[in-house]
Amino acid sequence: MNEPDQRTVTLLEVAPRDGFQSIREPLPTGEKIAIIEMLVDAGVSRMELGSFVSPKAIPQMADMAEIAAHFRGETDCRMSVLIPNVKGALLALQNGFSDLVFVLSVSEAHNRNNVRQSVAQSLDQLRDVVRETSGSDVALRVDLATSFDCPFDGTVPLDDVRRVFAEAITIAPDAEFALCDTTGRADPMTVGRRFKTMMAEAPDTTVWAFHGHDTFGMGVANALYAYEAGVGIIESAAAGLGGCPFAPGATGNTATEDLHFAFEEGGVATGIDRAILLEAADRIAALPGGKTASHLREVPRGRAIASRPEGNRDAA
Amino acid sequence: MNEPDQRTVTLLEVAPRDGFQSIREPLPTGEKIAIIEMLVDAGVSRMELGSFVSPKAIPQMADMAEIAAHFRGETDCRMSVLIPNVKGALLALQNGFSDLVFVLSVSEAHNRNNVRQSVAQSLDQLRDVVRETSGSDVALRVDLATSFDCPFDGTVPLDDVRRVFAEAITIAPDAEFALCDTTGRADPMTVGRRFKTMMAEAPDTTVWAFHGHDTFGMGVANALYAYEAGVGIIESAAAGLGGCPFAPGATGNTATEDLHFAFEEGGVATGIDRAILLEAADRIAALPGGKTASHLREVPRGRAIASRPEGNRDAA
């Protein structure tokens, strides 16, 4: 077994996408850029910068091209954008993004509500995206939303995830895949088991990610169970910014700083500096109209930042 | 491996002890009794009813004798009381309790602050308690407070826990033992590793419990990692009532309803009815002066109560 301090995890930051889009009033582009820069300074190595979607659907993303222009050529952080269809993919490519996240839901009801088409239509779009980008150096990720629970249909059976994944991986065999707990209602043991099952059925080359929310208080545990199942990429939002419009009372993505504490104190390196991350989280929490949920921000800062001393860790 | 729905865990309810004592103004005894009865109705099988301590130190516990009289002979729920010394043990016995929880801290600084004596003096008191109760049908539990982190000294090294445990188990070889995350600053992987280490060094007959707080957002994950390490008894407080006087901004014990969701949705039975538990949690949250923290109480009640349908669970 590896020494604990040789283990690593990638915390993929989604505050600029899943977080900002939860705020109704448009944020100043400069403020968004400043926050993104703080997150890069903290050592975030992968980030979802936003979405190329209709500005009518999500006005907060109307300045994507401007933000893209600012960060074009950024090398320290791998930046992706979310797309719901081939139109979004082409826009992203035009704006210099070669790291695309295609989203579709496992449940029909959520897919129709989220991207206004059937699951079959989304799979057709995915096919078009793959065709449009084949032969290029585009990296594609497929986010399987509602992989555990749907705000309309309740618990999502494993077999539904299996079926949609099987179709998607046939279309995009080189893609990275994320199982997403869109509502925050997944429970940790099911997260662990579902990833183990899906990983066993997928090609060895498939890269896996987990996207979670903390609505039911399972956010940190769900992420850890995904990690223990072998998932190396965990999505989260600094300050826990977010909130699902379809789940009243829902909180945002699990707070990056809470996950940072859970992983780093356990000896799993993230490459991120907790003090700078918390400063970025403070700035995010100060955004007007934002809804945040963070535990680390609520405790005395010194206690939040202090790390278990080297040589004072329990052996794994 | 067992089928998931054959697995069980005991959620030991501590709201009447660790929760109520966090409220400064004395609560009406009748209200305390009504809440305890609701928790018993929910199916709670073990509960810490209060402490036999100096009413000067914790005025909230001044009505312990009255509460004890009310619940004497209660059979559905095993009820224990916390004691810091042999004087408390004798009081508990006089009041008909044969289920005692002796508390001492691993860290000197916290033990002096919490029970106003050195760790060595606490161990002497434990020796007296064992002598006074030997030959009787008294069940004894030893709570090792600050087994991970101390509000005064920071992270607590494993070797300190080892040393205090070794002395305590020599004195009380038949006792049940709890490692307590008094401040809520333990991280899940360390909780799992520390339990595995301690269990490997303890007699096979030792029964283990975990006591946790959610201050740093690790509450649910810490409990699950303890469970996965083999711990069958998890302490929690309905509504997450509590708050540590020595950790500014600290929240209470991990909410029983959040743990109930985590375990039951994962196929681990608790014997507790979530709907009634949430009603009890609502009543606790309505107590004046109480500080609560619960995720399940914040989501729509129907979604909080609904359980993953039988036959729709991922295999373990």
XYZ file of C-alpha atoms in Angstrom:
632
model
C 0.000 0.000 0.000
C 1.211 3.515 -0.766
C 2.340 5.744 2.037
C -0.583 8.055 2.794
C 1.317 11.189 1.788
C 2.063 9.758 -1.660
C -1.623 9.530 -2.514
C -3.301 12.279 -4.502
C -6.722 13.431 -5.612
C -7.784 16.116 -8.073
C -10.349 18.581 -6.749
C -11.989 19.929 -9.902
C -13.312 23.394 -9.081
C -16.803 24.170 -10.417
C -17.654 27.396 -8.552
C -17.267 29.485 -11.756
C -19.787 27.247 -13.543
C -22.217 25.464 -11.208
C -21.743 28.152 -8.569
C -21.975 31.419 -10.535
C -24.959 30.147 -12.537
C -26.939 29.855 -9.293
C -26.765 33.638 -8.867
C -29.603 35.399 -10.675
C -28.144 38.903 -10.998
C -25.259 39.071 -13.508
C -21.918 39.336 -11.719
C -19.315 41.784 -13.046
C -17.002 39.930 -15.423
C -13.986 41.450 -13.646
C -15.122 40.010 -10.336
C -15.525 36.570 -11.870
C -12.041 36.786 -13.367
C -10.535 37.935 -10.061
C -12.080 34.972 -8.243
C -10.936 32.512 -10.889
C -7.407 33.950 -10.609
C -7.450 33.473 -6.824
C -8.467 29.854 -7.300
C -5.617 29.338 -9.761
C -3.258 30.997 -7.268
C -4.447 28.524 -4.626
C -3.201 25.712 -6.828
C -6.440 24.490 -8.402
C -5.306 22.297 -11.309
C -8.646 21.780 -13.046
C -11.618 24.111 -13.236
C -14.963 24.363 -14.994
C -14.926 27.934 -16.161
C -18.533 28.177 -17.311
C -21.012 26.962 -19.900
C -21.586 27.690 -23.561
C -25.357 27.669 -23.367
C -28.083 29.989 -24.561
C -27.750 33.300 -22.637
C -31.545 33.199 -22.514
C -31.424 30.001 -20.462
C -28.569 31.097 -18.177
C -27.882 34.866 -18.468
C -25.007 34.555 -15.978
C -22.967 32.804 -18.703
C -23.381 35.578 -21.304
C -19.789 36.781 -20.794
C -18.188 33.390 -21.444
C -16.344 34.621 -24.547
C -14.797 37.487 -22.590
C -13.706 35.209 -19.756
C -12.386 32.711 -22.262
C -10.306 35.418 -23.921
C -8.815 36.405 -20.582
C -7.712 32.901 -19.682
C -6.653 31.685 -23.132
C -3.165 30.299 -22.803
C -3.440 29.805 -19.052
C -1.134 26.882 -18.413
C -1.154 26.141 -14.679
C -4.804 25.149 -14.613
C -6.684 22.935 -17.053
C -9.913 24.803 -17.828
C -13.022 23.203 -19.257
C -16.443 24.468 -20.248
C -19.803 22.774 -20.091
C -21.849 22.241 -23.236
C -25.332 20.755 -23.641
C -25.186 20.221 -27.417
C -23.086 20.465 -30.566
C -23.843 24.176 -30.921
C -22.211 24.782 -27.532
C -19.255 22.633 -28.562
C -18.643 24.699 -31.682
C -18.895 27.930 -29.683
C -16.425 26.582 -27.132
C -13.962 25.618 -29.884
C -14.312 29.055 -31.494
C -13.417 30.566 -28.127
C -10.302 28.496 -27.780
C -11.494 25.774 -25.407
C -10.439 22.249 -26.208
C -11.627 20.785 -22.923
C -15.363 20.133 -23.149
C -17.869 18.763 -20.657
C -20.994 17.365 -22.277
C -23.906 17.014 -19.885
C -26.879 14.681 -20.131
C -29.082 13.204 -17.436
C -29.799 9.571 -16.714
C -33.433 10.381 -15.953
C -35.684 11.557 -18.791
C -37.526 14.062 -16.622
C -34.377 15.877 -15.540
C -32.813 15.828 -18.999
C -35.908 17.416 -20.532
C -35.942 20.055 -17.827
C -32.202 20.716 -17.855
C -31.307 20.639 -21.557
C -34.809 20.545 -23.125
C -34.454 17.326 -25.050
C -34.898 13.593 -24.519
C -32.017 11.386 -23.406
C -31.984 9.867 -26.905
C -31.702 13.349 -28.420
C -28.849 14.180 -26.038
C -27.056 11.013 -27.126
C -27.498 12.122 -30.744
C -25.957 15.474 -29.818
C -23.067 13.666 -28.141
C -22.555 11.718 -31.383
C -22.394 15.001 -33.301
C -19.974 16.497 -30.784
C -17.652 13.500 -31.139
C -17.847 13.728 -34.934
C -17.159 17.480 -34.941
C -14.146 17.130 -32.660
C -12.637 13.842 -33.836
C -9.045 14.067 -34.994
C -8.523 17.273 -33.007
C -6.883 17.540 -29.600
C -10.230 18.053 -27.881
C -10.620 16.374 -24.489
C -14.183 15.350 -23.781
C -15.900 14.598 -20.530
C -19.427 13.261 -20.221
C -21.332 14.292 -17.094
C -24.084 11.798 -16.301
C -26.434 13.990 -14.266
C -28.986 12.401 -11.889
C -26.893 9.239 -11.634
C -28.318 8.575 -8.168
C -31.446 10.649 -7.635
C -33.739 12.779 -9.759
C -35.640 15.789 -8.410
C -38.703 14.616 -10.340
C -38.528 10.812 -10.299
C -36.753 10.121 -6.989
C -34.095 7.424 -6.646
C -32.483 6.429 -9.936
C -31.938 2.663 -10.375
C -28.448 1.389 -11.151
C -29.715 -0.232 -14.352
C -30.721 3.153 -15.771
C -27.179 4.447 -15.196
C -25.779 1.303 -16.789
C -27.938 1.707 -19.887
C -27.165 5.394 -20.498
C -23.468 4.882 -19.758
C -23.272 1.923 -22.155
C -24.694 4.043 -24.956
C -22.532 7.046 -24.149
C -19.250 5.140 -23.953
C -19.990 3.453 -27.269
C -20.329 6.907 -28.802
C -17.396 8.464 -26.904
C -14.995 5.660 -25.960
C -12.161 8.059 -25.104
C -14.192 10.367 -22.890
C -13.774 10.871 -19.163
C -17.031 10.097 -17.306
C -18.601 11.652 -14.243
C -21.427 10.229 -12.168
C -23.238 13.270 -10.809
C -25.306 13.488 -7.645
C -27.256 16.429 -8.991
C -29.614 16.724 -6.014
C -27.239 15.879 -3.167
C -29.470 12.987 -2.127
C -27.061 10.133 -2.883
C -25.819 8.231 0.142
C -22.143 7.341 0.592
C -22.371 3.553 0.468
C -24.448 3.655 -2.707
C -21.955 6.070 -4.271
C -19.109 3.682 -3.487
C -20.961 0.615 -4.747
C -22.276 2.285 -7.899
C -18.815 3.478 -8.908
C -17.351 0.026 -8.274
C -20.038 -1.564 -10.435
C -19.686 0.933 -13.276
C -15.893 0.833 -13.204
C -15.931 -2.935 -13.439
C -18.088 -2.718 -16.558
C -16.119 0.082 -18.256
C -12.933 -0.116 -20.302
C -9.772 0.092 -18.211
C -8.912 3.384 -19.860
C -12.037 5.170 -18.627
C -11.259 8.075 -16.298
C -13.907 8.677 -13.621
C -15.086 11.717 -11.719
C -17.709 12.372 -9.057
C -19.823 15.510 -8.873
C -21.676 16.022 -5.599
C -23.799 18.404 -3.573
C -24.130 18.642 0.205
C -27.916 19.079 0.380
C -28.522 16.038 2.591
C -25.242 16.440 4.492
C -23.582 13.564 2.642
C -21.256 15.692 0.484
C -17.914 14.947 2.137
C -18.723 11.289 2.799
C -19.965 10.763 -0.768
C -16.737 12.215 -2.164
C -14.612 10.016 0.099
C -16.546 6.870 -0.818
C -16.108 7.723 -4.503
C -12.375 8.216 -3.893
C -12.070 4.921 -2.000
C -13.808 3.189 -4.931
C -11.010 4.474 -7.158
C -12.310 7.814 -8.438
C -9.451 10.299 -8.804
C -11.371 13.441 -9.733
C -13.821 15.049 -7.322
C -15.859 18.121 -8.261
C -16.605 20.788 -5.695
C -17.172 24.521 -5.379
C -15.225 26.874 -3.134
C -17.481 28.215 -0.356
C -20.058 25.588 -1.364
C -21.617 28.114 -3.714
C -24.685 26.910 -5.530
C -28.200 25.647 -5.091
C -30.369 23.506 -7.316
C -33.402 25.364 -8.690
C -35.355 22.076 -8.713
C -34.768 21.085 -5.078
C -36.196 23.595 -2.594
C -33.782 24.232 0.258
C -30.959 22.587 -1.645
C -27.448 23.734 -0.905
C -24.644 24.017 -3.392
C -21.818 21.817 -4.458
C -19.836 20.371 -1.616
C -17.390 23.022 -0.419
C -13.901 22.584 -1.845
C -12.372 23.681 1.464
C -14.268 20.971 3.387
C -13.040 18.320 0.935
C -9.541 19.774 1.105
C -9.567 19.273 4.869
C -10.945 15.720 4.579
C -8.360 14.623 2.016
C -5.260 16.491 3.162
C -5.693 15.649 6.859
C -6.064 12.018 5.806
C -2.790 12.189 3.891
C -4.160 12.567 0.351
C -2.493 15.476 -1.446
C -4.567 17.932 -3.501
C -1.881 20.380 -4.578
C -4.014 23.225 -3.257
C -3.062 25.734 -0.541
C -5.873 25.826 2.029
C -5.218 29.377 3.231
C -5.462 30.869 -0.268
C -8.419 28.639 -1.102
C -10.235 29.980 1.963
C -9.515 33.553 0.884
C -11.075 32.779 -2.495
C -14.009 31.163 -0.707
C -14.448 34.300 1.426
C -14.619 36.428 -1.704
C -17.140 34.048 -3.276
C -19.242 34.125 -0.103
C -19.309 37.911 -0.307
C -20.955 37.890 -3.760
C -24.419 39.451 -3.608
C -27.203 36.900 -4.149
C -25.003 33.864 -3.623
C -25.932 30.986 -1.363
C -22.972 29.295 0.241
C -22.442 26.410 2.651
C -19.023 25.753 4.100
C -17.931 24.286 7.414
C -14.294 25.316 7.219
C -15.219 28.979 6.792
C -17.247 28.838 10.053
C -14.440 27.743 12.360
C -11.592 29.961 13.586
C -9.299 30.458 10.591
C -6.188 29.251 12.388
C -7.878 25.958 13.225
C -9.155 25.642 9.651
C -5.721 26.084 8.123
C -3.533 24.188 10.606
C -2.557 20.782 9.297
C -1.727 17.634 11.225
C 2.044 17.809 11.642
C 4.159 15.545 9.450
C 5.181 12.452 11.378
C 2.023 12.778 13.468
C -0.190 10.877 11.041
C -1.716 7.490 11.667
C -0.351 4.914 9.247
C -2.769 3.912 6.510
C -20.353 -10.785 2.757
C -23.671 -10.044 4.440
C -26.538 -8.744 2.387
C -26.632 -4.991 2.967
C -30.054 -5.079 4.606
C -28.867 -7.591 7.204
C -26.245 -5.186 8.526
C -26.991 -3.071 11.587
C -25.577 -0.182 13.573
C -26.581 1.263 16.935
C -27.127 5.017 16.965
C -26.639 5.959 20.606
C -28.628 9.119 21.247
C -26.871 11.779 23.327
C -29.149 14.807 22.832
C -30.463 14.577 26.438
C -26.900 14.705 27.774
C -24.420 16.379 25.424
C -27.243 18.361 23.807
C -29.269 19.648 26.736
C -26.129 20.599 28.687
C -25.233 23.046 25.910
C -28.334 25.100 26.752
C -27.665 27.638 29.487
C -31.214 28.294 30.722
C -32.687 25.322 32.623
C -35.242 23.488 30.488
C -38.489 22.367 32.110
C -38.102 18.782 33.297
C -41.419 17.873 31.652
C -40.152 19.078 28.283
C -36.990 17.017 28.629
C -39.043 13.948 29.486
C -41.414 14.511 26.553
C -38.481 14.717 24.120
C -36.832 11.614 25.569
C -40.149 9.750 25.192
C -40.400 10.799 21.547
C -36.892 9.481 20.935
C -37.829 6.177 22.568
C -40.988 6.082 20.410
C -38.779 6.556 17.342
C -37.023 3.330 18.242
C -33.815 4.636 19.819
C -32.337 1.604 21.582
C -29.604 3.327 23.579
C -29.531 6.813 25.046
C -27.389 8.940 27.330
C -29.984 10.448 29.610
C -27.758 12.978 31.369
C -24.865 13.350 33.777
C -24.472 12.966 37.518
C -22.176 15.923 37.954
C -22.092 18.884 40.295
C -25.179 21.057 39.579
C -22.806 23.979 40.099
C -20.752 22.837 37.077
C -23.718 21.998 34.849
C -26.998 23.407 36.263
C -28.949 21.849 33.375
C -28.385 18.421 34.967
C -29.842 19.369 38.371
C -33.066 17.428 37.686
C -31.312 14.139 36.883
C -32.892 12.350 39.864
C -36.372 13.355 38.745
C -35.760 12.247 35.157
C -34.208 9.024 36.435
C -37.317 8.327 38.534
C -39.545 8.825 35.505
C -37.656 6.392 33.306
C -36.787 3.767 35.919
C -37.939 0.423 34.581
C -38.009 1.632 30.977
C -37.251 -1.509 29.009
C -37.296 -0.630 25.308
C -34.293 1.644 25.533
C -31.023 1.101 27.366
C -30.349 4.320 29.250
C -26.981 5.390 30.559
C -25.680 8.362 32.487
C -22.341 10.100 32.325
C -20.134 10.343 35.411
C -16.787 12.096 35.873
C -15.844 10.412 39.185
C -16.788 7.865 41.830
C -19.140 10.348 43.535
C -21.184 10.535 40.327
C -21.153 6.761 40.042
C -22.603 6.337 43.547
C -25.283 8.951 42.811
C -26.191 7.176 39.584
C -26.485 3.837 41.378
C -28.664 5.411 44.083
C -30.926 6.674 41.322
C -31.312 3.276 39.762
C -28.863 3.521 36.881
C -26.651 0.535 36.245
C -25.349 1.769 32.917
C -22.513 4.215 33.527
C -20.343 6.248 31.184
C -17.062 7.352 32.734
C -15.403 10.211 30.899
C -11.748 11.163 30.832
C -9.700 12.977 28.210
C -6.574 11.800 26.459
C -5.109 15.303 26.644
C -4.153 16.730 30.040
C -5.311 20.236 29.187
C -8.826 19.149 28.257
C -9.175 16.752 31.177
C -8.267 19.480 33.663
C -10.719 21.836 32.034
C -13.520 19.308 31.661
C -13.382 17.336 34.918
C -10.911 19.447 36.935
C -8.313 16.794 37.562
C -5.257 15.305 35.894
C -5.503 12.260 33.645
C -3.757 10.241 36.382
C -6.376 11.388 38.899
C -9.163 10.441 36.480
C -7.629 6.982 36.124
C -7.608 6.705 39.939
C -11.296 7.638 39.943
C -11.955 4.997 37.287
C -10.228 2.460 39.546
C -12.539 3.466 42.420
C -15.609 3.249 40.164
C -14.655 -0.277 39.093
C -14.078 -1.284 42.731
C -17.401 0.212 43.892
C -19.353 -1.528 41.144
C -17.548 -4.859 40.899
C -19.736 -7.900 41.459
C -22.852 -5.896 40.580
C -24.608 -5.885 37.228
C -23.268 -2.454 36.369
C -22.304 -1.930 32.721
C -19.433 0.501 32.309
C -18.355 2.515 29.351
C -15.201 4.625 29.194
C -15.349 7.695 26.953
C -11.874 8.750 25.862
C -12.452 12.426 25.114
C -10.058 14.334 22.804
C -8.948 11.092 21.148
C -8.140 12.996 17.940
C -7.918 16.705 18.672
C -7.785 18.917 21.745
C -9.173 22.457 21.837
C -6.063 23.537 23.746
C -3.250 21.354 22.402
C -4.366 20.728 18.791
C -3.955 17.336 17.138
C -3.623 14.443 19.569
C -0.990 11.843 18.616
C -2.013 8.211 18.325
C 0.541 7.235 20.968
C -1.210 9.365 23.579
C -4.476 7.526 22.892
C -2.649 4.212 23.076
C -1.125 5.044 26.445
C -4.333 6.252 28.122
C -6.321 3.367 26.635
C -3.766 0.805 27.840
C -4.059 2.112 31.396
C -7.842 2.336 31.282
C -8.412 -1.156 29.904
C -6.105 -2.606 32.531
C -8.313 -0.984 35.179
C -11.625 -1.778 33.449
C -11.103 -4.813 31.229
C -14.831 -5.434 30.756
C -15.739 -1.872 29.825
C -16.998 -0.677 26.468
C -14.720 2.033 25.023
C -15.473 5.121 22.985
C -12.981 7.239 21.051
C -14.446 10.729 21.119
C -13.875 13.500 18.605
C -14.704 16.152 21.162
C -13.989 19.126 18.918
C -15.265 17.784 15.594
C -11.851 18.277 14.031
C -11.013 14.637 13.357
C -10.804 13.654 9.701
C -12.446 10.503 8.366
C -9.370 8.579 7.249
C -7.629 9.184 10.577
C -10.771 8.040 12.416
C -10.809 4.806 10.429
C -7.086 4.152 10.875
C -7.045 5.023 14.561
C -9.909 2.659 15.331
C -8.269 -0.138 13.342
C -5.020 0.366 15.253
C -6.694 0.491 18.668
C -8.954 -2.481 17.939
C -5.975 -4.552 16.875
C -4.300 -3.806 20.220
C -7.386 -4.379 22.398
C -8.853 -7.630 23.707
C -11.298 -9.268 21.297
C -14.102 -8.683 23.779
C -13.764 -4.913 23.745
C -16.868 -3.171 22.443
C -16.156 0.085 20.608
C -18.100 3.287 20.072
C -17.446 6.557 18.259
C -18.594 9.953 19.500
C -18.404 12.753 16.943
C -19.261 16.365 16.235
C -19.879 18.020 12.870
C -17.916 21.226 13.491
C -15.575 20.790 10.518
C -18.214 19.116 8.352
C -16.702 15.662 8.820
C -19.424 14.289 11.137
C -21.172 11.869 8.779
C -17.970 10.741 7.074
C -16.196 10.213 10.409
C -19.063 8.037 11.653
C -19.057 5.969 8.458
C -15.284 5.459 8.575
C -15.598 4.338 12.205
C -18.354 1.926 11.178
C -16.323 0.549 8.264
C -13.439 -0.031 10.685
C -15.766 -2.247 12.735
C -17.328 0.139 15.251
C -20.942 -0.856 15.938
C -22.032 2.025 18.179
C -22.184 5.594 16.887
C -23.131 8.500 19.143
C -25.170 11.383 17.786
C -27.759 13.957 18.848
C -31.143 14.476 17.224
C -31.254 17.872 15.472
C -27.490 18.108 15.960
C -28.074 19.876 19.264
C -24.961 20.980 21.069
C -21.902 23.150 20.855
C -18.565 22.911 22.552
C -17.868 25.759 24.993
C -14.153 25.445 24.246
C -14.354 25.688 20.442
C -15.796 28.990 19.211
C -18.257 28.468 16.368
C -18.403 24.755 17.079
C -21.576 22.940 16.191
C -23.118 20.104 18.114
C -22.966 16.375 17.866
C -23.533 15.026 14.404
C -27.290 14.990 13.775
C -28.856 11.572 14.362
C -31.201 12.089 11.409
C -28.253 12.749 9.043
C -26.556 9.543 10.202
C -29.851 7.679 9.954
C -30.083 8.699 6.296
C -26.457 7.731 5.603
C -26.761 4.291 7.174
C -30.306 3.283 6.226
C -30.004 4.412 2.585
C -26.814 2.376 2.410
C -28.641 -0.707 3.695
C -27.483 -0.624 7.324
C -30.447 -0.925 9.697
C -30.723 1.300 12.766
C -34.099 0.184 14.140
C -35.177 3.831 14.220
C -38.156 5.359 12.380
C -36.936 8.427 10.509
C -40.275 10.251 10.477
C -40.708 10.071 14.272
C -37.009 10.868 14.780
C -37.454 14.021 12.703
C -40.480 15.037 14.782
C -38.367 14.681 17.911
C -35.601 16.671 16.199
C -38.109 19.423 15.353
C -39.130 19.645 19.007
C -35.475 19.793 20.082
C -34.781 22.517 17.513
C -37.646 24.554 19.002
C -36.027 24.641 22.459
C -35.123 28.193 23.439
C -31.367 28.781 23.567
C -30.470 25.628 21.681
C -28.038 25.566 18.782
C -28.817 22.897 16.215
C -27.320 21.748 12.917
C -29.150 19.246 10.771
C -29.250 18.727 7.027
C -32.248 16.402 6.944
C -34.433 18.949 8.730
C -33.630 21.534 6.005
C -34.894 19.554 3.017
C -38.564 18.966 2.153
C -39.829 16.453 4.706
C -41.123 13.984 2.130
C -37.682 13.796 0.521
C -36.058 13.428 3.947
C -38.260 10.498 4.921
C -38.542 8.630 1.613
C -36.303 5.597 1.540
C -34.690 3.909 -1.446
C -37.240 1.240 -2.433
C -36.430 -2.353 -1.500
C -35.005 -4.174 -4.504
C -33.636 -0.871 -5.777
C -30.406 -1.010 -3.793
C -26.976 -1.466 -5.267
C -25.401 -4.729 -4.116
C -22.688 -4.328 -1.494
